[in-house]
PDB file of C-alpha atoms and ligand atoms in Angstrom:
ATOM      1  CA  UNK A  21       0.000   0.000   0.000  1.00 70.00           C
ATOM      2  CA  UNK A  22       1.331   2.979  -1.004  1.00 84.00           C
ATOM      3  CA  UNK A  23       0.906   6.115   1.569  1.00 91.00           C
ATOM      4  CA  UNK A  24      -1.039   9.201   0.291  1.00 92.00           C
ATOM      5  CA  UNK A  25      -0.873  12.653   0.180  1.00 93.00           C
ATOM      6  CA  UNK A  26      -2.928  15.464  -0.798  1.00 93.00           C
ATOM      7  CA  UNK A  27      -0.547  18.518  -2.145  1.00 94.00           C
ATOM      8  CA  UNK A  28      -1.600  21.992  -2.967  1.00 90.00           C
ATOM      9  CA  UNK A  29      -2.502  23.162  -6.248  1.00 90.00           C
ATOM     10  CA  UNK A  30       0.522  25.263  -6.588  1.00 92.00           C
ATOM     11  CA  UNK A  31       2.626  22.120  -5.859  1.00 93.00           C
ATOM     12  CA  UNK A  32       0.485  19.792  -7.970  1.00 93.00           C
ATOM     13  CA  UNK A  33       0.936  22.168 -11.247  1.00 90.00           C
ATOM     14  CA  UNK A  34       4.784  21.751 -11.147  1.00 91.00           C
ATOM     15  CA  UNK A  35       6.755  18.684 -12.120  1.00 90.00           C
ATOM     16  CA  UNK A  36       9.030  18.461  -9.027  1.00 94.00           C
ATOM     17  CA  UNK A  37       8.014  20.735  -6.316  1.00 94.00           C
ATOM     18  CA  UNK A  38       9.533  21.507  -2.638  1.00 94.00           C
ATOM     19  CA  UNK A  39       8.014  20.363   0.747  1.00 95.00           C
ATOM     20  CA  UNK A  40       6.348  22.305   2.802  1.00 94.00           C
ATOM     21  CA  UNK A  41       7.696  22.022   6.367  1.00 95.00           C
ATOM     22  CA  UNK A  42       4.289  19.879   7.119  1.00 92.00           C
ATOM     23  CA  UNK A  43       4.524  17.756   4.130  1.00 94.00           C
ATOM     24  CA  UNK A  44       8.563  16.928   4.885  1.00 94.00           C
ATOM     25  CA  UNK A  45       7.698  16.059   8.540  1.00 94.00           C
ATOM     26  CA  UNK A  46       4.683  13.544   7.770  1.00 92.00           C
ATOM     27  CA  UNK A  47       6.834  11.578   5.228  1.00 94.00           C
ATOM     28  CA  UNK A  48      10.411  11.930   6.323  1.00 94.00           C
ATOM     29  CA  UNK A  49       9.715  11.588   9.993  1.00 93.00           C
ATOM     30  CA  UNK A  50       6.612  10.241  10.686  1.00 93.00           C
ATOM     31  CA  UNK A  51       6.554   7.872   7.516  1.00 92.00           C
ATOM     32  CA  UNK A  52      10.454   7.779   7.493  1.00 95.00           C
ATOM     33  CA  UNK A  53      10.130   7.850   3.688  1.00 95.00           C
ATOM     34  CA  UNK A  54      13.796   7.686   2.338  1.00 95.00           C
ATOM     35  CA  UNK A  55      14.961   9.997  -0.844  1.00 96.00           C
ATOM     36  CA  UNK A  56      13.788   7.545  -4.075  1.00 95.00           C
ATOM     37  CA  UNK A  57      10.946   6.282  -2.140  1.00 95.00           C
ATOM     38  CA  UNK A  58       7.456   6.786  -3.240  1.00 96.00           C
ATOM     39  CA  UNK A  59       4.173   7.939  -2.337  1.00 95.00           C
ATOM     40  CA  UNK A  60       0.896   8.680  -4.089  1.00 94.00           C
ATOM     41  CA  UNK A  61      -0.206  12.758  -4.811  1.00 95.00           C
ATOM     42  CA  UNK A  62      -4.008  13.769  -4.817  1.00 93.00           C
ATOM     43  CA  UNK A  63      -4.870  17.258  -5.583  1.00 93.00           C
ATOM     44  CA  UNK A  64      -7.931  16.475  -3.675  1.00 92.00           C
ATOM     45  CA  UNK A  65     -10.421  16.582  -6.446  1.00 92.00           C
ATOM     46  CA  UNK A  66     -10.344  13.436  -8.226  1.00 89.00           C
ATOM     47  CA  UNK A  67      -6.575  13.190  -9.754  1.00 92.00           C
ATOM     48  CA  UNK A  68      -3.895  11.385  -8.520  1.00 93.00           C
ATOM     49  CA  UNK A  69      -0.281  10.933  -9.851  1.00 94.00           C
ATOM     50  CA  UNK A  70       2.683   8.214  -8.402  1.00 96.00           C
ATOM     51  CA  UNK A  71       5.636  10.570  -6.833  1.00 95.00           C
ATOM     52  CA  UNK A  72       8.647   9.850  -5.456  1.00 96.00           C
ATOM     53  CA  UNK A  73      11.141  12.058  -3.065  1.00 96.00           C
ATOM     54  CA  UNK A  74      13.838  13.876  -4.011  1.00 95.00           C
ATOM     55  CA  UNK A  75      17.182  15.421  -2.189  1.00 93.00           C
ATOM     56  CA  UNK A  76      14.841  18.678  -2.552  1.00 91.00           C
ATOM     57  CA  UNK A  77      11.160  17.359  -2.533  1.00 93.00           C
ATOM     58  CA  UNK A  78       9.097  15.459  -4.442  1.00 96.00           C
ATOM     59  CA  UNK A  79       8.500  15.018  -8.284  1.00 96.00           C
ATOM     60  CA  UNK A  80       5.669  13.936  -9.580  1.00 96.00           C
ATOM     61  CA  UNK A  81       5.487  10.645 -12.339  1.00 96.00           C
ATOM     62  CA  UNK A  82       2.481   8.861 -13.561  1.00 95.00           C
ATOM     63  CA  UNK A  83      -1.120   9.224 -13.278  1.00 95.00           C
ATOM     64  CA  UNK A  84      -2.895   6.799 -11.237  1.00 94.00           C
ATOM     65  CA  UNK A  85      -6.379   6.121 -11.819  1.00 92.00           C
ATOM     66  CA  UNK A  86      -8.375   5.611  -8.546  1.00 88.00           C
ATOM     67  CA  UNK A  87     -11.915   4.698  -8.349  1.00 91.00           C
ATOM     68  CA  UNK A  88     -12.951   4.742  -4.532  1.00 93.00           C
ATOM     69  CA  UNK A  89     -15.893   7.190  -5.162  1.00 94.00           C
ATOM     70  CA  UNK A  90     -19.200   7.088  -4.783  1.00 96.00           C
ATOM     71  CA  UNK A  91     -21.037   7.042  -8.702  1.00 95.00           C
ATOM     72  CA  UNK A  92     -23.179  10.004  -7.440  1.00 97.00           C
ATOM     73  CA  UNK A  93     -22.581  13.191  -5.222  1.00 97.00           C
ATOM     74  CA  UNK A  94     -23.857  13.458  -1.816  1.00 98.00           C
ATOM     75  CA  UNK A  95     -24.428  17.114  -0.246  1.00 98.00           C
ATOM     76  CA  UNK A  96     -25.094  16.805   3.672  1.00 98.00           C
ATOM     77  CA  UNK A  97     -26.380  20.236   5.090  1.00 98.00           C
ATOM     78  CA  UNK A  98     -26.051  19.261   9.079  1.00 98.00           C
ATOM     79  CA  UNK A  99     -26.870  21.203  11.787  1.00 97.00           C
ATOM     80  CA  UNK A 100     -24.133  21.568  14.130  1.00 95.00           C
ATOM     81  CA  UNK A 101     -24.123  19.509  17.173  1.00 93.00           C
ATOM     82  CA  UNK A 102     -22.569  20.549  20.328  1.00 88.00           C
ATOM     83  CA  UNK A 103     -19.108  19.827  21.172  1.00 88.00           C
ATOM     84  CA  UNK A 104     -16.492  19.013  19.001  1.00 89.00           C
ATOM     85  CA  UNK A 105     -19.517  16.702  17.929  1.00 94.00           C
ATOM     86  CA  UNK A 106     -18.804  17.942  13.881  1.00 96.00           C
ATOM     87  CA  UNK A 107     -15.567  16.933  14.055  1.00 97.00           C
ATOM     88  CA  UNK A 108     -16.791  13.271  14.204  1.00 97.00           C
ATOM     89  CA  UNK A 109     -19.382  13.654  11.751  1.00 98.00           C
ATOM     90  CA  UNK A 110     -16.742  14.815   9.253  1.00 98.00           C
ATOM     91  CA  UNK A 111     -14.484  12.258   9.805  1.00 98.00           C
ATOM     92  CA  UNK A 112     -17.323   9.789   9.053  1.00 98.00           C
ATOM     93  CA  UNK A 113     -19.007  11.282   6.594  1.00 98.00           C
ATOM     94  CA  UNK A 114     -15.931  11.753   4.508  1.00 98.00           C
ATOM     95  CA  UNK A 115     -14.962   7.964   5.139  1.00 98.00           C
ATOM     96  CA  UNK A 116     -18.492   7.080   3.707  1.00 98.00           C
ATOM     97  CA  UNK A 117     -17.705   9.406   0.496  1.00 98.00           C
ATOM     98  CA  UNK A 118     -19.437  12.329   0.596  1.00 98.00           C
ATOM     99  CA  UNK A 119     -19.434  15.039  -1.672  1.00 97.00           C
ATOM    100  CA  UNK A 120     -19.963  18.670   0.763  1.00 97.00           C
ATOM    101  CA  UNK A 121     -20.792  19.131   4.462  1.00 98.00           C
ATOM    102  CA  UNK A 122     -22.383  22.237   5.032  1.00 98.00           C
ATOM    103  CA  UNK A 123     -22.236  22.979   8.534  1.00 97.00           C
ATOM    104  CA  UNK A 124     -25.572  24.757  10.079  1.00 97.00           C
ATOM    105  CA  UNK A 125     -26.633  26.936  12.305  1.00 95.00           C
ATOM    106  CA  UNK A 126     -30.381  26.501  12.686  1.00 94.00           C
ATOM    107  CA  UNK A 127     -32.958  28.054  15.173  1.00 94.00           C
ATOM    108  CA  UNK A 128     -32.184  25.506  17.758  1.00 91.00           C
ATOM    109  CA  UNK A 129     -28.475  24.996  17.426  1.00 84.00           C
ATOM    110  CA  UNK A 130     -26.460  25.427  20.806  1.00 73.00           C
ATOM    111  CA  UNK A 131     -23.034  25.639  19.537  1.00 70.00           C
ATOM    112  CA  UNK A 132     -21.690  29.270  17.637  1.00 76.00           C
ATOM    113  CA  UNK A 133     -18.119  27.780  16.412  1.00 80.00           C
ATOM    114  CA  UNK A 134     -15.020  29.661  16.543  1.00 80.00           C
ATOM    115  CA  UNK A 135     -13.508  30.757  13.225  1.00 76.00           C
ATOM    116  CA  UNK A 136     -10.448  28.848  13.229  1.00 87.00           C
ATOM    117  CA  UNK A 137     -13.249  25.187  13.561  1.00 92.00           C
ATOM    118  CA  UNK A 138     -13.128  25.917   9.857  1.00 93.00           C
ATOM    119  CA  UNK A 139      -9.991  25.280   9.268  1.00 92.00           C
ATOM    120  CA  UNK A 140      -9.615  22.364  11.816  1.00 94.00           C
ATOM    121  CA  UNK A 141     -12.322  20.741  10.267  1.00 96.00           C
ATOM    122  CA  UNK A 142     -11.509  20.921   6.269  1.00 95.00           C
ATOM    123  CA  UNK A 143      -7.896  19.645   7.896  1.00 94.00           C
ATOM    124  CA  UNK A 144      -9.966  16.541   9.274  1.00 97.00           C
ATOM    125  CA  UNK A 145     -11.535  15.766   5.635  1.00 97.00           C
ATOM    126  CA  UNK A 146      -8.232  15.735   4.441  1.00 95.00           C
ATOM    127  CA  UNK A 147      -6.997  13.469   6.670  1.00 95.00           C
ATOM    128  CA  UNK A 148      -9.992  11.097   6.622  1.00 96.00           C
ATOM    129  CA  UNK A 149      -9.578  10.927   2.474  1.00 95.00           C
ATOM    130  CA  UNK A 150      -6.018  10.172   2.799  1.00 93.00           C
ATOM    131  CA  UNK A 151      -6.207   6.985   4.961  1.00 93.00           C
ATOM    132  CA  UNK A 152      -9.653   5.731   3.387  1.00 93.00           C
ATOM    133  CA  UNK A 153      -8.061   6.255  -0.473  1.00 93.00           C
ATOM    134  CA  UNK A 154     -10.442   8.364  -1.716  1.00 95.00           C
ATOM    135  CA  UNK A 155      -9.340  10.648  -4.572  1.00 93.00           C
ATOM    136  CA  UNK A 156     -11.957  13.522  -3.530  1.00 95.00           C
ATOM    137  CA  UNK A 157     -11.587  16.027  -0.356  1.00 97.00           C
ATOM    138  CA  UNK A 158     -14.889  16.745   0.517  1.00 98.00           C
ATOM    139  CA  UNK A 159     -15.564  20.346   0.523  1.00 96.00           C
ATOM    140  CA  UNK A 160     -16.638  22.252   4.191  1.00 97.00           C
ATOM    141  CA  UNK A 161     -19.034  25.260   3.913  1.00 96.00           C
ATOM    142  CA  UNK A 162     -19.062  27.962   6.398  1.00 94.00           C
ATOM    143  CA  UNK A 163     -21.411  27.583   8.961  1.00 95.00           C
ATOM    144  CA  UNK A 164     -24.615  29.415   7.921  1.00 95.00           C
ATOM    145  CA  UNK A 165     -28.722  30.085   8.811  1.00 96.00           C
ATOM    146  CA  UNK A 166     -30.328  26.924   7.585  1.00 97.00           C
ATOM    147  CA  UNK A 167     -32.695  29.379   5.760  1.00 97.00           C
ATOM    148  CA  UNK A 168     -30.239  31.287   4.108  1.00 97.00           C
ATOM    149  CA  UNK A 169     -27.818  28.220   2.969  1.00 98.00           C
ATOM    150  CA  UNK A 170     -31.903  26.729   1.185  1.00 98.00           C
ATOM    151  CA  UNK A 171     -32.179  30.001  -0.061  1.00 97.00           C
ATOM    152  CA  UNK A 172     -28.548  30.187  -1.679  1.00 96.00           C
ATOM    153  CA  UNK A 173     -29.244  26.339  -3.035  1.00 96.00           C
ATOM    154  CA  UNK A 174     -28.144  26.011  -7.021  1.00 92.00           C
ATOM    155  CA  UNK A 175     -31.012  24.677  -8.864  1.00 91.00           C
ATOM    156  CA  UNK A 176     -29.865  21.015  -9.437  1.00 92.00           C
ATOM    157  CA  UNK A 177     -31.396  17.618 -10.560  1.00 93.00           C
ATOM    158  CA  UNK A 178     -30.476  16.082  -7.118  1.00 96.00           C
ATOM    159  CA  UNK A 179     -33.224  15.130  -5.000  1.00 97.00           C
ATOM    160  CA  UNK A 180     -33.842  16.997  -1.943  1.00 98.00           C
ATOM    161  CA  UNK A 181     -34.798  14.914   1.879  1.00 98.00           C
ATOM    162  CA  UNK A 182     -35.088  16.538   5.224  1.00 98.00           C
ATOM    163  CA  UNK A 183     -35.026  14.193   8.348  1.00 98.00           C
ATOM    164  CA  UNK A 184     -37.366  14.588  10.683  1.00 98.00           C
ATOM    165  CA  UNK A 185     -37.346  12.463  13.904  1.00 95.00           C
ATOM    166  CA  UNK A 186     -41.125  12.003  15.149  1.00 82.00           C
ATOM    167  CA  UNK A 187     -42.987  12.839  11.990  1.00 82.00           C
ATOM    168  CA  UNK A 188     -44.768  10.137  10.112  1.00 89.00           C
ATOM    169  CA  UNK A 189     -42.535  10.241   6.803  1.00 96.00           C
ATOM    170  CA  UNK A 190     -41.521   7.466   4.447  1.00 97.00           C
ATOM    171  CA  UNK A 191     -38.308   6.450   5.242  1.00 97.00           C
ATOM    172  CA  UNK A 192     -35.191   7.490   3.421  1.00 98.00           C
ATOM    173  CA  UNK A 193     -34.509   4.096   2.292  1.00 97.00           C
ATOM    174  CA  UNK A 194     -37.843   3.909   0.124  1.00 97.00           C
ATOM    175  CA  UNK A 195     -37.253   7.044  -1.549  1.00 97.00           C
ATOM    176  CA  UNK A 196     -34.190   6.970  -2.395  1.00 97.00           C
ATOM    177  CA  UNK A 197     -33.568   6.877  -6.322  1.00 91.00           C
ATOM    178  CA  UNK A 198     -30.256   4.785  -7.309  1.00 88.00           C
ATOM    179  CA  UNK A 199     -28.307   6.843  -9.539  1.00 93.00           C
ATOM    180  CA  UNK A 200     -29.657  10.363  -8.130  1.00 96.00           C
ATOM    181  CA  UNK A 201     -27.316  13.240  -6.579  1.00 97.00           C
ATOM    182  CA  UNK A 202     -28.845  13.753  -3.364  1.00 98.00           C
ATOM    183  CA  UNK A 203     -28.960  16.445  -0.810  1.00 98.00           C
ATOM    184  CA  UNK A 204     -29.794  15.687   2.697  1.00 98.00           C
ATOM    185  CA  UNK A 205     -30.552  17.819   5.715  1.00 98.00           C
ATOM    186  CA  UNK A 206     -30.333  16.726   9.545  1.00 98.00           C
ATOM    187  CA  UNK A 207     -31.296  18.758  12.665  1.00 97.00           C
ATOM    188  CA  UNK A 208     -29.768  19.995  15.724  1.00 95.00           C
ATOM    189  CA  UNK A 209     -30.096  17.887  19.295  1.00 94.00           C
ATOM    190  CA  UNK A 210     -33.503  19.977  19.953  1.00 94.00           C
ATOM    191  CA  UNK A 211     -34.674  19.079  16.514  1.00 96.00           C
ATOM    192  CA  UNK A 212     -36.149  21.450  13.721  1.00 97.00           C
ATOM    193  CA  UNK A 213     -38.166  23.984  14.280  1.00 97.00           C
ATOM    194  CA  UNK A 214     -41.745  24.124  12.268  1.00 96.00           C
ATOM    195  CA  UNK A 215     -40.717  26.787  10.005  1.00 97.00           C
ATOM    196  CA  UNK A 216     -37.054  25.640   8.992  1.00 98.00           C
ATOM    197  CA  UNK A 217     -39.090  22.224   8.286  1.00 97.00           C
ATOM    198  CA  UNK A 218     -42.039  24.052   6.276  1.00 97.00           C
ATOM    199  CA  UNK A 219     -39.039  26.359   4.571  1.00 98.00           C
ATOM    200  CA  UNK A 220     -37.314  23.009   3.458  1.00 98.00           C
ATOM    201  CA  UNK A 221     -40.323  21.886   1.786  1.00 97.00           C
ATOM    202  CA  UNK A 222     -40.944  24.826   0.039  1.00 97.00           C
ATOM    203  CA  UNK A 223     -37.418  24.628  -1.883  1.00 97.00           C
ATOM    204  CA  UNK A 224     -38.368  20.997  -2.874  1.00 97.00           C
ATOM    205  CA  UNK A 225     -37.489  18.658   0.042  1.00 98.00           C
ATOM    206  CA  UNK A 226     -39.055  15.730   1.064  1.00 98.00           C
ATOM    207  CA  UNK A 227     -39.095  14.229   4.739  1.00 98.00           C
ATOM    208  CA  UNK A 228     -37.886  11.241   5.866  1.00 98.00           C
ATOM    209  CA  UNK A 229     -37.651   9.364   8.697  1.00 98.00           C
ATOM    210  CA  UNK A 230     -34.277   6.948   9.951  1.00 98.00           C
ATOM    211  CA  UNK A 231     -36.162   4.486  11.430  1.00 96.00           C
ATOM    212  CA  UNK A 232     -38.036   4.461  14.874  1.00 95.00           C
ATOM    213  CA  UNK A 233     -35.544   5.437  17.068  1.00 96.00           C
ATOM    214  CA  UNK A 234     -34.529   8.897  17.537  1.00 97.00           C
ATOM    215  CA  UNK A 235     -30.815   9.339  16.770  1.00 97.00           C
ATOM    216  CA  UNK A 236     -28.426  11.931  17.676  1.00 97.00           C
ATOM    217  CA  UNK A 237     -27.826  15.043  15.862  1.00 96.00           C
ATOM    218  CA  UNK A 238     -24.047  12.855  15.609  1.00 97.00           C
ATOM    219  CA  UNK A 239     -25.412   9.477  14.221  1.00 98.00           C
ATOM    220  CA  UNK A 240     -28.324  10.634  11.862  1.00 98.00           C
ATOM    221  CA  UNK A 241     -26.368  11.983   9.395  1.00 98.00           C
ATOM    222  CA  UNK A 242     -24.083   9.332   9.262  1.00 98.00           C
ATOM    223  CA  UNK A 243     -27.176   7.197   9.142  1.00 98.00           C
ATOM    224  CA  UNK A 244     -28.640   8.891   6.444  1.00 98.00           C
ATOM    225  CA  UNK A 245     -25.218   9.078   3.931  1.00 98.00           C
ATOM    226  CA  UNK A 246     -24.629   4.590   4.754  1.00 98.00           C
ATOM    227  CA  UNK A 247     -28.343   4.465   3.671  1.00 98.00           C
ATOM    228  CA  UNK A 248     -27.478   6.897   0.710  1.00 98.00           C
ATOM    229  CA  UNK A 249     -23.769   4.909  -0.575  1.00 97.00           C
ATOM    230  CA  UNK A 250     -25.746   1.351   0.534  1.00 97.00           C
ATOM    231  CA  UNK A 251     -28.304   2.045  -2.572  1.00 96.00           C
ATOM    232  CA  UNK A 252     -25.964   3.760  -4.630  1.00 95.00           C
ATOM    233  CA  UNK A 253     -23.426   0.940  -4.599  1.00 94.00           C
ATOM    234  CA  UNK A 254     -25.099  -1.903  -4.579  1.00 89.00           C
ATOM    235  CA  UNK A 255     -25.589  -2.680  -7.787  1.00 65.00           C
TER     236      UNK A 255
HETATM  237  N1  LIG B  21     -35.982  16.075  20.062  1.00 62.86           N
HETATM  238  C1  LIG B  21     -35.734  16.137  18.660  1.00 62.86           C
HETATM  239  C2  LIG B  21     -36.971  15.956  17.837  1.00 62.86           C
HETATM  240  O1  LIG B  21     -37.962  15.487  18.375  1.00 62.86           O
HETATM  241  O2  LIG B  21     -36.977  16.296  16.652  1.00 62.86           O
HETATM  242  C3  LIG B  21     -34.732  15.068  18.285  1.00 62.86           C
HETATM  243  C4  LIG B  21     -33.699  15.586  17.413  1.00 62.86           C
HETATM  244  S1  LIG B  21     -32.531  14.385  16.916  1.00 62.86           S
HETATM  245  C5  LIG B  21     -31.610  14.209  18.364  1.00 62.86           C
HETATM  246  C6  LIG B  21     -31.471  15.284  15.869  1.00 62.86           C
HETATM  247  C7  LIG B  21     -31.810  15.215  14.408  1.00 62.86           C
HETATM  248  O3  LIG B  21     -31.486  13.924  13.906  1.00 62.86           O
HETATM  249  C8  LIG B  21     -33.246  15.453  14.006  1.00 62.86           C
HETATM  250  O4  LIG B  21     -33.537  16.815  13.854  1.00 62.86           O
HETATM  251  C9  LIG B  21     -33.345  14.719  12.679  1.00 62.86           C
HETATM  252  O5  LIG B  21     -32.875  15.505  11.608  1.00 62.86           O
HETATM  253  C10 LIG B  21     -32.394  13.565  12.894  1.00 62.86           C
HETATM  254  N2  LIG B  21     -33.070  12.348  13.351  1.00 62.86           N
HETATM  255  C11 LIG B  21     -32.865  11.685  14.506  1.00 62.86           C
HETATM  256  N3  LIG B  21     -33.606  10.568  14.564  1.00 62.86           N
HETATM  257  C12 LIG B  21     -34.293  10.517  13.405  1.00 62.86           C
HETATM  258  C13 LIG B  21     -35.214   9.585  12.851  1.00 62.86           C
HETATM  259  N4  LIG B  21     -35.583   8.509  13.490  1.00 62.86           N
HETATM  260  N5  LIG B  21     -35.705   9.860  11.623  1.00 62.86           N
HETATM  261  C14 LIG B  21     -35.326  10.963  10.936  1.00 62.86           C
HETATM  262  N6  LIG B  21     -34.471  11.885  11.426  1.00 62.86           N
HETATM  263  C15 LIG B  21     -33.957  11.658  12.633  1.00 62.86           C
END
């Protein structure tokens, strides 16, 4: 197995590029790479290309072809738990392939995060992609008013679900279309409120229910995304 490594795009558009103090500790220290030894460079949005270390850096050599994804794209717009609860979600999420995470702050959402969570947490997606091979760094929105981030929503031909603990819905696994991009929405520990529900369904979403339990504002949209890759994968 070869170890991976997502580079930046300035890096990734030259042929041999230098280290960045980061980059030289994780594979000369931590992986105790050698000079001549190789590892495999993502730019994080679907290419990869073999490279190997040189007295100076790296260079990069052939293009690999990887094929970890999922065959559709999978937007999550999750309101943010408390805690370092998103961190978690992230990690997961991106392990189970999806596409974006939108973080949100809805009417009942306890946590107001820092600005430098931001950061931390597109650092996390990294990571995660790295050790579960995927080709694709899942992008992090800014945190932002549930209404505003439906509002801001790019007409699209993926379907639309809202999950709503308590409601009678069908559940997410009978809707779901294989083949179909699909954005999903989850709530906050205190749930959604009435009109962030009724708001949802007025920009096309449909709600769902998990199951009969009521999961945490950590598990259901983890739930919801292995329910979402399950269908899209199995055939
Ligand atoms: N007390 C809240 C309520 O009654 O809505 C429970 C909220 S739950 C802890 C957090 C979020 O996870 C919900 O807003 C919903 O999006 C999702 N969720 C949890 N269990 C669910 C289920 N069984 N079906 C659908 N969504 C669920």
């Amino acid at each position: 197995m070869a170890y991976r490594l997502v580079i930046d795009l300035a890096q990734w558009q030259q042929q041999e590029f230098v280290l960045s103090l980061e980059q030289a500790h994780y594979l000369q220290r931590v992986l105790r790479l050698q000079v001549g030894d190789r590892f495999v460079a993502l730019d994080g949005r679907g290419a990869a290309r073999m490279a190997q270390l040189t007295p100076t850096g790296a260079r990069l050599l052939e293009a690999l072809a990887i094929a970890t994804e999922l065959p559709i794209a999978v937007q999550l717009l999750v309101a943010l738990p408390k805690g370092s609860g998103f961190e978690d979600i992230v990690r997961c999420c991106t392990e189970l392939g999806v596409t974006a995470l939108q973080p949100i702050i809805s009417d009942r959402t306890l946590l107001k995060p820092s600005a430098n969570r931001h950061q931390r947490w597109q650092k996390i997606a990294q990571e995660a992609a790295e050790q579960c091979e995927r080709a694709i760094v899942p992008h992090i929105g800014l945190p932002d008013d549930f209404l505003a981030v439906l509002a801001a929503l790019k007409p699209s031909s993926a379907a639309r679900y809202i999950c709503v603990a308590r409601h009678n819905a069908p559940h997410l696994l009978a809707v779901l279309e294989p083949g179909q991009d699909a954005t999903i929405a989850t709530g906050p520990e205190g749930g959604w409120s009435e009109r962030e529900i009724q708001g949802a369904i007025a920009v096309g979403f449909q709600p769902v229910t998990l199951g009969r339990r009521i999961l945490r504002a950590i598990t259901a949209p983890i739930a919801a995304l292995t329910l979402v890759a399950a269908v899209a994968e199995k055939s």
